[in-house]
């Protein structure tokens, strides 16, 4: 089963804190399969519309 990302409200602060504790306790790590430069934002958003993942963008420091 492929991982899916969704956007929306987080909920109550306590729920978010419980999620953060669970992530810390299990060592859960995010999976980033692609990183797009800012000029590729339209293509990156198309990935989201096709439900193929989130949109991490790279930037120069």
Short mmCIF file of C-alpha atoms in Angstrom, two decimals:
data_model
loop_
_atom_site.label_atom_id
_atom_site.label_comp_id
_atom_site.label_asym_id
_atom_site.label_seq_id
_atom_site.Cartn_x
_atom_site.Cartn_y
_atom_site.Cartn_z
CA UNK A 1 0.00 0.00 0.00
CA UNK A 2 1.42 3.38 -0.99
CA UNK A 3 1.68 6.20 1.52
CA UNK A 4 -0.76 9.05 1.01
CA UNK A 5 -0.66 12.65 2.08
CA UNK A 6 -3.62 14.84 2.80
CA UNK A 7 -4.03 18.44 3.79
CA UNK A 8 -6.53 19.74 6.27
CA UNK A 9 -7.01 20.84 9.83
CA UNK A 10 -4.76 19.34 12.45
CA UNK A 11 -7.36 19.23 15.20
CA UNK A 12 -6.90 19.96 18.86
CA UNK A 13 -3.48 20.77 20.26
CA UNK A 14 -3.59 17.72 22.52
CA UNK A 15 -4.11 15.45 19.52
CA UNK A 16 -1.14 16.99 17.72
CA UNK A 17 1.02 16.61 20.83
CA UNK A 18 -0.02 12.95 21.12
CA UNK A 19 0.88 12.41 17.47
CA UNK A 20 4.28 14.06 18.03
CA UNK A 21 4.92 11.78 21.03
CA UNK A 22 3.96 8.71 18.99
CA UNK A 23 6.28 9.72 16.15
CA UNK A 24 9.13 10.27 18.62
CA UNK A 25 8.47 6.97 20.39
CA UNK A 26 8.36 4.89 17.21
CA UNK A 27 11.15 6.64 15.31
CA UNK A 28 8.81 7.20 12.37
CA UNK A 29 10.63 9.01 9.54
CA UNK A 30 9.03 10.83 6.59
CA UNK A 31 9.66 9.42 3.13
CA UNK A 32 10.50 12.04 0.52
CA UNK A 33 10.60 10.58 -2.97
CA UNK A 34 11.16 13.85 -4.84
CA UNK A 35 12.21 17.42 -4.16
CA UNK A 36 11.34 20.17 -6.61
CA UNK A 37 12.96 23.56 -7.23
CA UNK A 38 10.55 26.50 -6.88
CA UNK A 39 10.29 26.97 -10.67
CA UNK A 40 8.86 23.42 -10.90
CA UNK A 41 5.94 24.24 -8.59
CA UNK A 42 3.26 23.74 -11.29
CA UNK A 43 4.51 20.22 -12.01
CA UNK A 44 4.82 19.50 -8.29
CA UNK A 45 1.23 20.57 -7.69
CA UNK A 46 0.13 18.31 -10.54
CA UNK A 47 1.65 15.41 -8.55
CA UNK A 48 -0.67 16.33 -5.69
CA UNK A 49 -3.70 16.55 -7.99
CA UNK A 50 -2.83 13.07 -9.27
CA UNK A 51 -2.52 11.92 -5.64
CA UNK A 52 1.11 10.88 -6.10
CA UNK A 53 2.57 12.55 -3.02
CA UNK A 54 3.29 15.81 -1.30
CA UNK A 55 5.28 18.77 -2.62
CA UNK A 56 8.63 19.26 -0.91
CA UNK A 57 10.38 22.25 -2.48
CA UNK A 58 14.10 22.91 -2.36
CA UNK A 59 15.56 26.36 -1.80
CA UNK A 60 18.99 27.92 -1.76
CA UNK A 61 20.28 29.12 1.60
#
